[in-house]
Structures are given as structure tokens and as C-alpha cells.
Coordinates of C-alpha atoms in Angstrom, one line a residue:
Chain A
M1 CA 0.0 0.0 0.0
S2 CA 1.5 3.4 -1.0
I3 CA 0.8 6.7 0.9
A4 CA 1.1 10.0 -0.6
P5 CA 4.0 12.4 0.8
D6 CA 1.7 15.0 1.9
T7 CA -0.5 12.6 4.0
D8 CA 2.6 11.0 5.5
L9 CA 3.9 14.5 6.6
Q10 CA 0.4 15.4 8.1
E11 CA 0.6 12.1 10.4
N12 CA 4.2 13.4 11.4
S13 CA 3.1 16.6 12.5
V14 CA 0.2 15.0 14.3
V15 CA 2.6 12.9 16.5
T16 CA 4.5 16.2 16.8
N17 CA 1.9 18.3 18.2
A18 CA 0.0 15.9 20.3
P19 CA 1.4 15.7 24.0
T20 CA 2.7 12.5 24.3
F21 CA 1.8 10.0 27.5
E22 CA 5.7 10.9 28.6
E23 CA 5.0 14.2 28.7
A24 CA 1.6 14.2 30.1
I25 CA 3.1 12.2 33.0
A26 CA 5.9 14.0 33.8
F27 CA 3.5 17.4 33.6
I28 CA 1.1 15.7 36.2
W29 CA 4.4 14.9 38.3
A30 CA 5.6 18.2 38.3
E31 CA 2.1 19.2 39.3
A32 CA 2.0 16.9 42.2
D33 CA 5.3 18.2 43.1
M34 CA 4.4 21.9 43.0
L35 CA 1.1 21.0 45.4
D36 CA 3.4 19.0 48.3
R37 CA 5.6 22.5 48.2
L38 CA 2.5 24.8 48.2
D39 CA 4.3 26.6 45.1
Y40 CA 0.4 27.8 44.1
K41 CA 1.6 30.9 42.3
P42 CA 3.3 28.9 39.2
W43 CA 0.4 26.2 39.4
L44 CA -2.0 28.8 38.5
K45 CA -0.3 29.2 35.3
L46 CA -0.7 25.2 34.3
W47 CA -4.2 26.1 33.3
T48 CA -6.2 27.2 30.4
Q49 CA -8.4 30.2 30.7
T50 CA -11.4 28.2 30.7
G51 CA -10.1 24.9 32.4
K52 CA -12.0 23.8 35.4
Y53 CA -10.6 22.1 38.3
I54 CA -13.6 19.5 39.9
I55 CA -13.8 18.1 43.0
P56 CA -17.4 15.8 42.9
V57 CA -19.4 14.7 45.5
D58 CA -21.0 12.2 43.4
R59 CA -18.9 9.9 41.3
D60 CA -21.2 10.0 38.1
A61 CA -22.5 13.5 38.2
D62 CA -23.1 16.4 35.8
Y63 CA -20.6 18.3 37.3
V64 CA -22.1 21.8 36.5
D65 CA -25.4 21.1 37.6
A66 CA -24.5 19.2 41.0
L67 CA -23.0 20.2 44.3
N68 CA -19.5 19.7 43.9
I69 CA -16.6 20.1 46.8
V70 CA -14.8 22.0 44.3
Y71 CA -15.8 23.4 40.8
D72 CA -13.3 26.3 40.2
D73 CA -12.8 28.0 36.9
Q74 CA -9.5 30.5 36.5
E75 CA -10.8 33.1 39.0
M76 CA -11.7 30.6 41.7
R77 CA -8.2 29.2 41.2
E78 CA -6.8 32.4 41.5
A79 CA -9.0 33.4 44.9
R80 CA -8.2 29.8 46.2
A81 CA -4.2 30.3 45.9
K82 CA -4.5 33.5 47.7
R83 CA -6.2 32.4 50.4
L84 CA -4.3 29.7 50.8
L85 CA -1.0 31.7 50.9
S86 CA -2.5 34.6 52.5
G87 CA -1.6 33.6 56.6
F88 CA -5.2 34.3 57.7
S89 CA -6.9 31.0 56.8
M90 CA -6.7 29.0 60.2
S91 CA -7.0 25.8 58.4
S92 CA -4.1 26.7 56.0
A93 CA -1.9 28.6 58.2
P94 CA -0.2 26.4 59.4
P95 CA -0.6 23.9 56.5
A96 CA -0.9 20.3 56.9
R97 CA 1.9 18.6 55.2
T98 CA 1.0 16.3 52.3
V99 CA 2.9 13.5 50.5
R100 CA 1.1 12.6 47.2
T101 CA 1.8 9.9 44.4
V102 CA 0.2 10.1 41.1
S103 CA 0.4 6.8 38.9
R104 CA -1.8 4.0 37.3
F105 CA -2.1 5.9 34.1
V106 CA -4.3 5.1 31.1
I107 CA -5.0 6.9 28.0
E108 CA -8.7 7.5 27.6
A109 CA -8.3 9.6 24.5
Q110 CA -5.8 11.5 22.3
D111 CA -6.1 13.8 19.2
E112 CA -3.8 16.3 17.6
S113 CA -3.4 18.7 20.5
S114 CA -4.8 17.0 23.4
I115 CA -4.5 13.9 25.6
T116 CA -7.0 12.7 28.3
L117 CA -5.3 10.2 30.8
R118 CA -6.9 8.5 34.1
G119 CA -4.9 7.9 36.9
A120 CA -4.7 7.1 40.7
Q121 CA -3.2 9.6 43.5
M122 CA -2.6 8.4 47.3
L123 CA -2.2 11.6 49.5
A124 CA -1.4 11.2 53.0
E125 CA -1.9 14.5 55.1
Y126 CA 0.0 15.3 58.7
K127 CA -1.6 17.6 60.9
Y128 CA -1.7 17.6 65.1
E129 CA -1.5 14.3 65.7
H130 CA -3.5 13.2 62.9
M131 CA -2.4 11.2 59.8
R132 CA -5.0 11.1 57.3
F133 CA -5.0 8.8 53.7
L134 CA -6.9 10.5 50.7
P135 CA -7.0 8.2 47.7
A136 CA -8.5 9.6 44.6
D137 CA -9.4 8.6 41.2
M138 CA -8.2 11.4 38.7
R139 CA -8.7 12.5 35.5
Y140 CA -7.1 14.9 33.2
H141 CA -7.5 16.7 30.0
I142 CA -4.1 18.5 29.0
V143 CA -3.7 20.5 26.0
R144 CA -1.0 21.9 24.0
A145 CA -0.4 25.4 24.3
A146 CA 0.5 27.6 21.3
D147 CA 4.0 28.1 22.8
G148 CA 4.5 24.3 22.8
S149 CA 3.9 24.0 26.9
L150 CA 1.3 21.9 28.4
L151 CA -2.0 22.9 30.2
F152 CA -4.7 21.3 32.0
D153 CA -8.1 21.9 30.6
E154 CA -9.9 20.0 32.9
K155 CA -8.7 18.3 36.4
V156 CA -11.4 16.1 38.2
V157 CA -10.4 14.6 41.4
T158 CA -13.0 11.9 42.8
L159 CA -11.8 11.2 46.2
I160 CA -12.4 7.3 47.2
N161 CA -15.1 8.6 49.6
A162 CA -16.2 11.6 47.7
D163 CA -19.8 10.9 48.6
D164 CA -18.9 10.3 52.2
F165 CA -17.7 12.9 55.0
Q166 CA -14.5 14.3 54.4
F167 CA -12.4 16.6 57.3
G168 CA -11.8 20.3 56.6
I169 CA -8.7 20.3 53.6
G170 CA -6.7 23.4 53.9
Y171 CA -4.8 22.6 50.6
L172 CA -4.9 21.3 46.9
L173 CA -5.7 17.8 45.9
Chain B
M1 CA -18.3 18.5 91.7
N2 CA -21.0 15.8 91.3
I3 CA -21.1 15.1 87.6
T4 CA -24.2 14.0 87.7
D5 CA -25.6 17.2 89.0
F6 CA -26.0 18.7 85.5
A7 CA -27.7 22.0 86.5
A8 CA -24.7 22.9 88.3
L9 CA -22.3 23.2 85.2
V10 CA -24.7 25.8 83.5
Q11 CA -24.9 29.2 84.8
D12 CA -26.3 31.9 83.5
D13 CA -23.0 33.6 81.5
R14 CA -20.7 30.6 81.5
V15 CA -20.8 26.5 81.1
H16 CA -18.5 24.1 82.2
T17 CA -15.6 22.6 80.1
A18 CA -16.9 19.1 81.0
L19 CA -19.3 19.5 78.7
Y20 CA -17.4 19.0 76.0
K21 CA -15.2 16.4 77.3
D22 CA -16.9 13.7 79.6
P23 CA -18.0 10.8 77.8
A24 CA -20.6 9.8 80.7
I25 CA -22.2 13.5 79.9
F26 CA -22.4 12.7 76.4
E27 CA -24.0 9.3 77.0
E28 CA -26.7 11.1 79.0
E29 CA -27.4 13.9 76.4
M30 CA -27.8 11.2 74.0
D31 CA -30.4 9.6 76.0
R32 CA -32.1 13.1 77.8
I33 CA -31.9 15.5 74.6
F34 CA -31.6 13.3 71.6
N35 CA -34.2 10.4 72.5
N36 CA -36.5 12.7 74.5
T37 CA -36.9 15.9 71.8
W38 CA -37.7 16.7 68.2
V39 CA -34.9 15.8 66.3
W40 CA -34.5 17.3 62.3
V41 CA -34.3 14.3 59.9
A42 CA -35.1 15.5 56.5
H43 CA -36.3 18.0 54.1
A44 CA -39.7 17.1 52.5
S45 CA -37.9 16.9 49.2
D46 CA -35.8 14.5 49.9
V47 CA -38.7 11.9 49.8
P48 CA -40.6 13.8 46.9
A49 CA -42.7 10.7 45.7
K50 CA -44.5 7.7 46.9
N51 CA -42.0 4.8 47.8
T52 CA -39.0 7.4 48.0
F53 CA -36.9 7.0 51.1
K54 CA -33.8 8.6 52.5
T55 CA -31.4 7.3 55.6
S56 CA -30.8 9.7 58.5
W57 CA -30.1 9.8 62.3
V58 CA -31.9 10.7 65.4
G59 CA -28.8 10.8 67.8
R60 CA -26.8 8.0 67.3
Q61 CA -29.5 6.0 65.8
P62 CA -30.0 5.0 62.2
V63 CA -33.3 5.9 60.5
I64 CA -35.0 5.5 57.3
V65 CA -37.3 8.3 56.5
T66 CA -40.0 7.0 54.1
R67 CA -43.0 8.2 52.1
D68 CA -45.8 5.8 51.6
R69 CA -48.4 5.0 49.0
E70 CA -50.4 7.6 50.9
N71 CA -48.0 10.1 50.7
K72 CA -47.5 10.0 54.3
V73 CA -43.9 10.3 55.8
H74 CA -42.5 7.6 58.2
V75 CA -39.4 7.5 60.2
L76 CA -38.3 3.8 60.8
L77 CA -35.6 2.4 62.9
N78 CA -33.0 1.1 60.6
R79 CA -32.8 -2.5 62.0
C80 CA -34.5 -6.0 61.3
R81 CA -36.8 -7.1 64.1
H82 CA -35.1 -10.6 63.8
R83 CA -31.2 -10.2 64.2
A84 CA -30.7 -6.4 63.9
A85 CA -29.1 -6.1 60.4
S86 CA -29.7 -2.8 58.9
V87 CA -32.3 -3.0 56.3
C88 CA -31.0 0.1 54.1
E89 CA -27.8 1.0 53.4
K90 CA -28.2 3.6 50.2
K91 CA -28.3 7.2 51.1
K92 CA -31.8 7.8 48.9
G93 CA -33.8 6.5 46.4
K94 CA -37.0 4.3 45.6
A95 CA -38.1 1.4 47.2
S96 CA -41.4 -0.1 48.0
V97 CA -40.0 -2.8 50.4
F98 CA -37.0 -3.1 52.5
V99 CA -35.6 -6.7 52.4
C100 CA -33.2 -7.7 55.2
P101 CA -30.3 -9.0 53.6
Y102 CA -29.6 -11.4 56.2
H103 CA -32.6 -14.0 56.3
G104 CA -34.9 -12.1 54.0
W105 CA -37.5 -10.5 56.3
S106 CA -39.2 -7.6 54.2
Y107 CA -40.9 -4.6 55.2
D108 CA -43.5 -2.3 53.8
V109 CA -42.6 1.5 53.5
D110 CA -44.7 2.0 56.5
G111 CA -42.6 -0.7 58.6
K112 CA -45.0 -3.3 58.2
L113 CA -43.3 -6.9 58.6
R114 CA -44.7 -8.2 55.2
K115 CA -43.1 -11.7 55.0
V116 CA -40.6 -13.7 56.5
P117 CA -39.2 -16.7 54.6
H118 CA -39.8 -20.4 55.3
A119 CA -42.8 -19.2 57.9
K120 CA -43.6 -22.7 59.0
G121 CA -40.3 -23.0 61.4
Y122 CA -41.9 -20.5 63.6
E123 CA -44.8 -21.5 66.1
E124 CA -48.1 -21.3 64.7
A125 CA -48.8 -18.1 67.0
F126 CA -46.0 -16.1 65.1
D127 CA -47.7 -13.0 64.2
T128 CA -46.0 -10.6 62.1
A129 CA -47.9 -7.7 63.5
Q130 CA -45.8 -8.2 66.3
F131 CA -42.7 -6.9 64.6
P132 CA -42.6 -4.1 62.2
L133 CA -39.9 -1.8 62.1
I134 CA -40.0 0.1 65.0
S135 CA -41.6 3.6 64.3
L136 CA -40.9 7.0 65.8
R137 CA -43.5 9.8 66.0
V138 CA -43.1 12.3 62.8
E139 CA -44.5 15.7 62.1
E140 CA -43.7 18.2 59.5
Y141 CA -43.5 22.1 59.6
N142 CA -43.1 24.1 56.2
G143 CA -41.2 21.2 54.5
L144 CA -39.1 20.5 57.7
I145 CA -39.6 16.7 59.0
F146 CA -38.8 16.0 62.5
A147 CA -39.1 12.9 64.5
T148 CA -38.9 11.8 68.0
F149 CA -38.6 8.5 70.2
K150 CA -41.4 10.5 72.8
Q151 CA -44.6 9.7 71.7
D152 CA -46.3 12.1 74.6
I153 CA -44.3 15.0 73.6
E154 CA -45.7 18.6 72.7
P155 CA -46.5 18.8 68.9
L156 CA -43.9 20.1 66.8
A157 CA -45.4 23.3 66.4
D158 CA -45.4 24.2 69.8
F159 CA -41.9 23.1 70.2
L160 CA -40.9 25.3 67.3
G161 CA -42.8 28.4 68.8
S162 CA -41.4 31.5 67.7
A163 CA -39.1 30.0 65.4
K164 CA -42.1 29.3 63.1
K165 CA -41.9 32.9 62.0
W166 CA -38.2 32.8 61.0
I167 CA -38.5 29.5 59.0
D168 CA -41.3 31.0 57.0
L169 CA -39.0 33.8 56.4
F170 CA -36.2 31.4 55.3
M171 CA -38.6 29.4 53.0
K172 CA -39.0 32.7 50.5
Q173 CA -35.6 31.7 49.0
G174 CA -38.1 29.1 46.6
A175 CA -38.7 32.7 45.2
G176 CA -42.4 31.3 44.4
F177 CA -41.2 27.9 43.3
G178 CA -41.2 25.4 45.8
V179 CA -37.9 24.7 48.1
R180 CA -35.8 21.5 47.2
T181 CA -32.6 20.1 48.3
L182 CA -29.8 20.4 45.4
G183 CA -27.1 18.3 47.3
E184 CA -24.9 18.0 50.2
H185 CA -21.5 18.2 52.0
K186 CA -20.4 16.2 54.9
F187 CA -17.6 16.4 57.0
R188 CA -16.7 15.8 60.5
F189 CA -14.1 17.5 63.0
P190 CA -12.7 16.1 66.0
G191 CA -14.9 18.0 68.8
N192 CA -17.8 18.0 70.4
W193 CA -21.3 18.5 69.1
K194 CA -21.8 21.7 71.2
I195 CA -19.1 23.7 70.2
Q196 CA -20.7 23.8 66.5
L197 CA -24.3 24.4 68.0
E198 CA -22.7 27.7 69.4
N199 CA -21.5 28.6 66.1
T200 CA -23.9 29.1 64.0
T201 CA -25.4 32.1 66.2
D202 CA -21.8 33.4 66.7
A203 CA -21.1 36.7 64.8
Y204 CA -18.4 37.6 66.8
H205 CA -15.9 35.1 65.0
F206 CA -17.1 35.9 61.4
P207 CA -14.4 38.7 60.3
I208 CA -11.5 37.2 62.0
V209 CA -12.4 33.6 61.1
H210 CA -13.4 34.1 57.5
K211 CA -11.3 37.0 57.0
T212 CA -10.0 35.2 53.9
F213 CA -13.8 34.4 52.4
L214 CA -14.4 38.0 52.7
D215 CA -11.6 39.0 50.7
S216 CA -12.2 36.9 47.8
L217 CA -15.3 38.9 47.4
D218 CA -16.2 41.9 45.4
A219 CA -16.2 45.4 47.5
E220 CA -20.1 45.5 46.9
T221 CA -20.6 41.7 48.6
E222 CA -18.0 42.3 51.2
N223 CA -20.0 45.1 52.4
V224 CA -23.1 42.7 52.6
F225 CA -21.2 40.6 54.9
D226 CA -19.8 43.2 57.1
V227 CA -22.2 41.5 59.8
L228 CA -21.1 42.9 62.7
G229 CA -21.6 46.8 61.1
Q230 CA -25.0 46.5 59.9
G231 CA -27.5 46.4 63.0
G232 CA -28.4 42.9 63.1
W233 CA -29.3 41.2 66.4
V234 CA -29.4 37.9 68.1
E235 CA -32.7 36.8 69.9
D236 CA -33.7 33.9 71.9
L237 CA -36.7 32.1 70.8
G238 CA -37.8 29.8 73.0
N239 CA -36.9 26.0 73.8
G240 CA -33.4 26.4 73.0
H241 CA -34.0 27.9 69.3
S242 CA -32.4 31.2 68.4
V243 CA -32.1 33.8 65.4
M244 CA -29.1 35.7 64.5
V245 CA -29.7 38.6 62.1
M246 CA -26.8 39.6 60.3
I247 CA -28.1 41.4 57.3
P248 CA -31.1 43.3 58.1
D249 CA -32.0 44.1 54.8
L250 CA -32.2 40.3 53.8
I251 CA -34.7 39.4 56.4
D252 CA -37.9 39.0 54.2
L253 CA -36.8 38.1 50.6
E254 CA -39.9 39.8 49.0
D255 CA -39.4 43.2 50.4
N256 CA -37.1 45.7 48.4
L257 CA -37.5 44.2 45.1
D258 CA -37.0 47.5 43.6
A259 CA -33.7 47.7 44.9
P260 CA -30.8 47.9 42.1
I261 CA -29.5 44.2 41.2
P262 CA -25.9 43.4 42.8
D263 CA -23.0 43.6 40.5
R264 CA -22.6 39.8 41.3
F265 CA -26.0 39.0 40.1
A266 CA -26.1 40.7 36.9
D267 CA -25.1 38.0 34.0
L268 CA -27.6 36.0 36.1
A269 CA -30.2 38.7 35.8
K270 CA -29.4 39.1 32.0
E271 CA -29.6 35.1 31.9
L272 CA -33.0 34.9 33.3
A273 CA -34.5 37.8 31.3
A274 CA -33.0 36.3 28.1
E275 CA -35.1 33.1 29.1
G276 CA -38.2 35.1 29.2
Y277 CA -38.7 35.5 32.9
P278 CA -40.6 39.2 33.4
D279 CA -38.6 41.7 35.3
D280 CA -40.5 41.2 38.5
Q281 CA -39.9 37.7 38.7
V282 CA -36.1 38.2 37.8
R283 CA -35.7 40.4 40.7
R284 CA -37.5 38.2 42.9
I285 CA -35.4 35.2 41.7
V286 CA -32.1 37.2 42.1
R287 CA -32.8 38.2 45.4
A288 CA -33.7 34.8 46.9
V289 CA -30.4 33.2 45.2
G290 CA -28.6 35.4 47.4
G291 CA -29.8 33.8 50.4
S292 CA -31.4 35.1 53.7
G293 CA -29.8 37.4 55.9
F294 CA -30.0 35.2 58.8
N295 CA -29.0 32.0 60.7
L296 CA -32.0 30.2 62.5
N297 CA -30.5 27.4 65.0
L298 CA -33.2 25.2 65.8
F299 CA -32.2 22.9 69.2
P300 CA -30.9 20.6 69.3
N301 CA -29.5 19.5 65.6
V302 CA -30.8 21.8 62.6
A303 CA -30.2 25.6 61.7
C304 CA -31.6 27.1 58.7
S305 CA -28.4 29.1 57.8
M306 CA -28.5 32.0 55.0
A307 CA -28.8 29.5 51.8
F308 CA -28.6 26.1 53.3
F309 CA -29.5 23.6 56.0
R310 CA -26.5 23.0 58.6
V311 CA -27.3 19.4 60.3
L312 CA -25.2 18.5 63.1
R313 CA -24.9 14.6 64.3
P314 CA -23.3 13.7 67.3
V315 CA -20.8 10.7 66.8
A316 CA -18.6 10.5 70.1
V317 CA -18.2 12.9 72.8
D318 CA -15.0 14.3 70.9
E319 CA -16.3 13.8 67.4
T320 CA -19.2 15.4 65.2
E321 CA -20.2 15.1 61.7
I322 CA -21.8 18.2 60.2
T323 CA -23.9 17.9 56.6
H324 CA -24.4 21.4 54.8
V325 CA -27.4 20.8 52.5
A326 CA -27.7 23.0 49.6
I327 CA -31.3 24.2 48.7
G328 CA -32.7 25.9 45.6
M329 CA -36.0 26.1 43.8
D330 CA -38.0 23.5 42.7
G331 CA -39.2 23.8 39.1
G332 CA -37.3 27.3 39.2
P333 CA -34.5 28.1 36.3
A334 CA -31.4 25.8 36.3
A335 CA -29.3 29.2 35.8
G336 CA -30.4 30.4 39.4
N337 CA -29.9 26.8 41.1
R338 CA -26.7 26.8 39.3
A339 CA -25.7 30.1 40.8
R340 CA -26.8 28.5 44.5
L341 CA -24.6 25.8 43.6
R342 CA -21.7 27.8 42.8
L343 CA -22.3 30.3 46.1
H344 CA -22.7 27.1 48.1
E345 CA -19.1 25.4 46.8
H346 CA -17.5 28.9 47.6
F347 CA -18.1 28.9 51.2
Q348 CA -19.2 25.6 52.2
G349 CA -18.0 22.0 52.4
P350 CA -14.3 20.4 53.4
M351 CA -12.7 22.7 50.8
G352 CA -14.8 25.6 50.8
F353 CA -13.5 29.4 51.5
G354 CA -15.2 29.0 55.0
T355 CA -16.2 25.6 56.5
P356 CA -12.6 24.3 56.8
D357 CA -11.6 27.4 59.0
D358 CA -14.6 26.9 61.1
A359 CA -14.0 23.3 61.3
E360 CA -10.1 24.2 62.3
G361 CA -11.5 26.7 65.1
W362 CA -13.6 24.0 66.7
E363 CA -10.9 21.6 66.7
R364 CA -8.7 23.8 68.5
V365 CA -11.6 24.5 71.2
Q366 CA -11.9 20.5 71.8
R367 CA -7.8 20.5 72.0
G368 CA -7.4 23.4 74.1
A369 CA -10.1 22.2 76.4
R370 CA -7.9 19.5 77.6
A371 CA -6.1 22.2 79.8
G372 CA -7.6 23.1 82.7
D373 CA -9.9 21.0 85.0
D374 CA -12.2 23.1 86.3
L375 CA -12.4 25.8 83.9
W376 CA -15.4 27.4 82.2
I377 CA -16.5 28.2 78.7
M378 CA -17.4 32.1 78.8
L379 CA -20.9 33.1 77.2
N380 CA -20.9 36.3 78.9
R381 CA -20.9 38.7 75.7
G382 CA -23.7 41.2 75.1
V383 CA -26.2 41.3 77.6
D384 CA -27.2 44.7 77.0
A385 CA -30.6 44.7 74.5
P386 CA -30.5 46.0 70.9
D387 CA -32.6 48.9 69.7
G388 CA -36.0 47.7 69.0
V389 CA -35.8 45.0 66.7
A390 CA -36.4 41.7 68.5
E391 CA -39.8 40.4 69.4
A392 CA -41.5 42.2 72.4
G393 CA -40.9 40.1 75.6
H394 CA -37.7 38.6 74.0
N395 CA -34.3 38.0 75.3
A396 CA -31.9 39.8 72.9
G397 CA -28.5 41.3 72.3
D398 CA -26.6 43.0 69.7
V399 CA -25.5 40.5 66.7
S400 CA -22.3 39.4 68.2
A401 CA -23.9 38.9 71.6
E402 CA -23.8 35.1 72.8
T403 CA -27.3 35.1 73.4
G404 CA -28.1 32.2 71.1
M405 CA -25.4 30.1 73.2
R406 CA -27.3 31.1 76.3
A407 CA -30.4 30.1 75.0
A408 CA -29.1 26.6 74.0
Y409 CA -27.4 25.9 76.9
Q410 CA -30.6 27.0 79.3
M411 CA -32.7 24.2 77.3
W412 CA -29.5 21.6 77.8
K413 CA -29.9 22.5 81.5
R414 CA -33.5 21.9 81.5
M415 CA -33.4 18.7 79.5
M416 CA -30.4 17.4 81.4
S417 CA -32.1 18.0 84.8
A418 CA -35.5 17.1 83.9

């Protein structure tokens, strides 16, 4: 079977522009490291302007018309980062210490400019004699920006006990 | 001090720290208060149709709230009469029968024992009528469903008394539609239930604990939430109930409908107008979406607070579960309910801009209460009556007064020493 040269070229350029699995994972790991270090200002720049950061209550909800733990657009992410870094929020000053790992990645979809992954996050929290554990299913929609960098267009953190009780959480998931 | 002399632990302006940390007192509270008065279990919209149910709690006892084929609401202990297995472990749903998964005893939604498998193994005199799910007494006021173990208690309407007026005002958030629950956040804190009970009518903490919430608002909205500076008040409504008016302008959501629409709701107003709602209805909906300007605390376990129900469940002497139930319009515009959901997420829940700081404060009270074996919790703020706003004859103080807490503890004292 022969392939026309221009089709070949087009396919090559698709492969070049699509975020690869490895790039996406490195991006997610860099974010996890940022969040454990409370490095929220650069974190704000990891998002598209229309990106949504969602922590649902119900596993299968239509998030926009359901009550969520978090449903943040850019403005709310900025307000949240400001609050957590302000020093005036009792629940985040001092903050709990967190250690998280993200793994068990599977590609859900991929096109010329984006990749959708699901994964697992294991997060341990320590504060005031309490050790807490917040495992979650993760879903990321990651896009390639014009300058070639990667950005989150959607990140959904579904806690293993999303529809049950939580404790106050004074950091980002 | 004799620990069983409960009356001695509550004075007019202070309560003993033992109330937060003595497990024996906690046990007595479950018996003398939670098993002995009207306890909130659900909103009517949680069981919207025949054969719908919701699981809930009365004190430490799990119950199922059901609606039968005649639309009557029942509150049933969630344990099979055979060997005590729970018969329902779902949060809510639809069911025309509850079947115990252990040996298959099945119950109607009104609690009647319908059938037992292999009935001939029982003696002939075995009478299914003797073994229904245990029913509590149930009454409803304006959509709020309460249950009690105490069959001879006063009617719910009498127990609520002066609080009824405030419940009616609160339900104006339906904006002419019904009120329905939209979803809930649940969280726990390692502390005693009364620490949260105190918080609902405590405006004194608001500008301090919620500084970062206030900082996240536009200037116009921040002014609205300047709760100490608007001439509000706290009023003892009797039977342990109290109301804290933070924003007097938002007591009656059907007043001032000609006022300019706040900037934060301008887009919503445009969207509603584009959907074809006439101007007066748009104004009514927008004003309702912002919520009421008061917190109504109903002793012992529920509050109608601004735009949500706040339900407390005592788990242990030093563990409490809180549920914040978002409410909205039943049959109203989706855009209005969406706006309410986003407002709720902004302040409430385990990652809201307000709730985690409240929870941290309550935990710090419990941690600090370990210090000092014979110290008191002070509730002596604000004994001067505010200017002419509370109902005549009612005990009231300015918005930052601890009047609501004193009211709750006087009820605690009455019930614990009865």
C-alpha cells in the first residue's frame, strides 16, 4: 500500500503536536510536586483560561448542575491560591503536610492537540497528631498551548469517599 | 463537683468545660436530649414521591425516612426485628419494600413486616404484626421533617414556637417555586457537638475566622457580609432556639424588590431575562438566590443558615459530623440553581473558603479544652438589648452577643436536669 507524501507529513505533524503519554505524565508529576510544596503561584499558570478544576461529591454527576466540593474556574483558582497563601486562613496556616504520588495512568483519548488520561492519586496528610489518607481517582484533560507547553483544561479529583464525610482540607488536591 | 449534677454545670453566663469532654455526659445527652425531643431528619424534597426514602439519624440511632403510597412520611429504625441487621444502606432512592439481606424478612415502607421466609419454622402463634420496624413519631413544618422517640411530646408546632416565623421567612428562598435540596457536603471535626451548635449564632468570630472568605469577594458583596456593622441582632426564641440576624436588609426576600440588582448577580439577571422571565420575577429570583440574611438555630440539631440547612450529628464526645445541605428552587430556572450551587461551594464544604476554617476553630476548642480541669467556657458577651428589633418580651442582644448560646444551654440544662 502506498501513502501519498503529504499524508505522511500530516501524520508526522500530528504525532509532533499531540502531547505524548510520557510528556503528560511528567507534567502531572511536576504538578504533584508543586502542590506538596504549596507552590501555588506557578500552579495557576498550568491552566487554560477556560480550564476547570473539579472535586465532585457524586461520582457520576453532571458536574455543572451538581453540588461539588470544588468547581473552580480561573477566577476561583486565583482566589483559592490567594486564600491558602494569605496566612489568615486558620485551616491552612499552618498548613497540613502532604505527600502524594500519582500513578496507574491509562490513556482515555488522544487527538492532535490534547490527551485525556485517568490515573490514581495517593495522598497522605499530617497535622496535629492526625495522619489522614485521601486516595482518589484522577482524570486529566491536557492540551498543548501555542508556545508548545502543556496545560490542564480539566482536572477531576474523585476522592475514594467523595460521597461520604471528609475532614476540613486546607490545601489543594 | 458531682458530675451528675448537670444543672450546676450551666450558669447564666458560662458553662463548664466538662460539657465538651466527659464521655458520661455525652451518653446522658443522647438519652435525655436526642432520644427525648424533636430531631430534624429530612427535608420533604428528600422524599419527593411515593415509595422514596432517605436514611438519616436521630442522635446515634440510624433511621430510614420513607414516604408511603398515601404520601404519609414515616421514620423507622434501620434494624431488622429478627437479628438487627440494617435493612437499608443507601443514602436515598426509591423502594416499595425493604428486605433484610441476612434472612430475608421484608417490610413495607410504613414499617409493617410483610413476610418472613420459611414461615412454618416458627410456632403457629407467630404474628407478623408483632414485629414491624420500630416507628418514631413524625411531624412536619413547612417542609422540615422532625421525628422523636417520645410519643407524648408536645406537637412540633408548639416546640418550634417563635421559630416558625423565621422558618417561613427562610423558605421564601423558593422565590415562588418550591424549595428543594440540591446536594450536600458532609464533614467531621474532632470535637464536641455543642461547639458547632454555638457557632451558628456566633457572629463575633465571622470577620476574624472568615477574613479570607471576605477578601475573596467584590467590594459590594464584602459590604453585605460586614455582619457586625449592619445593626443586626441575636434573639432567644425559646426552647433553645435562636435567630441571628446578620443582614437586616435580607430578612424578608419579598421586600425591596425595586432595589438595584447587585453586580455579582448582573449576569444571572440577564440570563433569566433572556429566558423570558418578566422583570419582577427576575428580581425575586435574584434576591432569593443570594439567600436570607439570618441564621436560625433549632435546638438540638439543625439550622436554617443563609442558603442551606446545617445538620449536626453527635458521633462521640469528641467527634461530630456536619452536613451542609444546599437548597434551591424546585421547578425554578436551572441558571438560578446553578448560581446557588457555586455560591455554596464558595463558602461551604470540606474545601470551601469558610467551612475548613470553622472546623479548625472547633477542633482547636476541643484541643484547648484538655487544659484546666475546672475552667469554664465564657458566654457572657452582649447582655444589653439592641434597639427595638427583637420581638417584644424576647431576650435579645446585638449581633455579636452570645444570647443564642445562652438560650441553647438553658434548654440543655432544662432537659438534662428534668
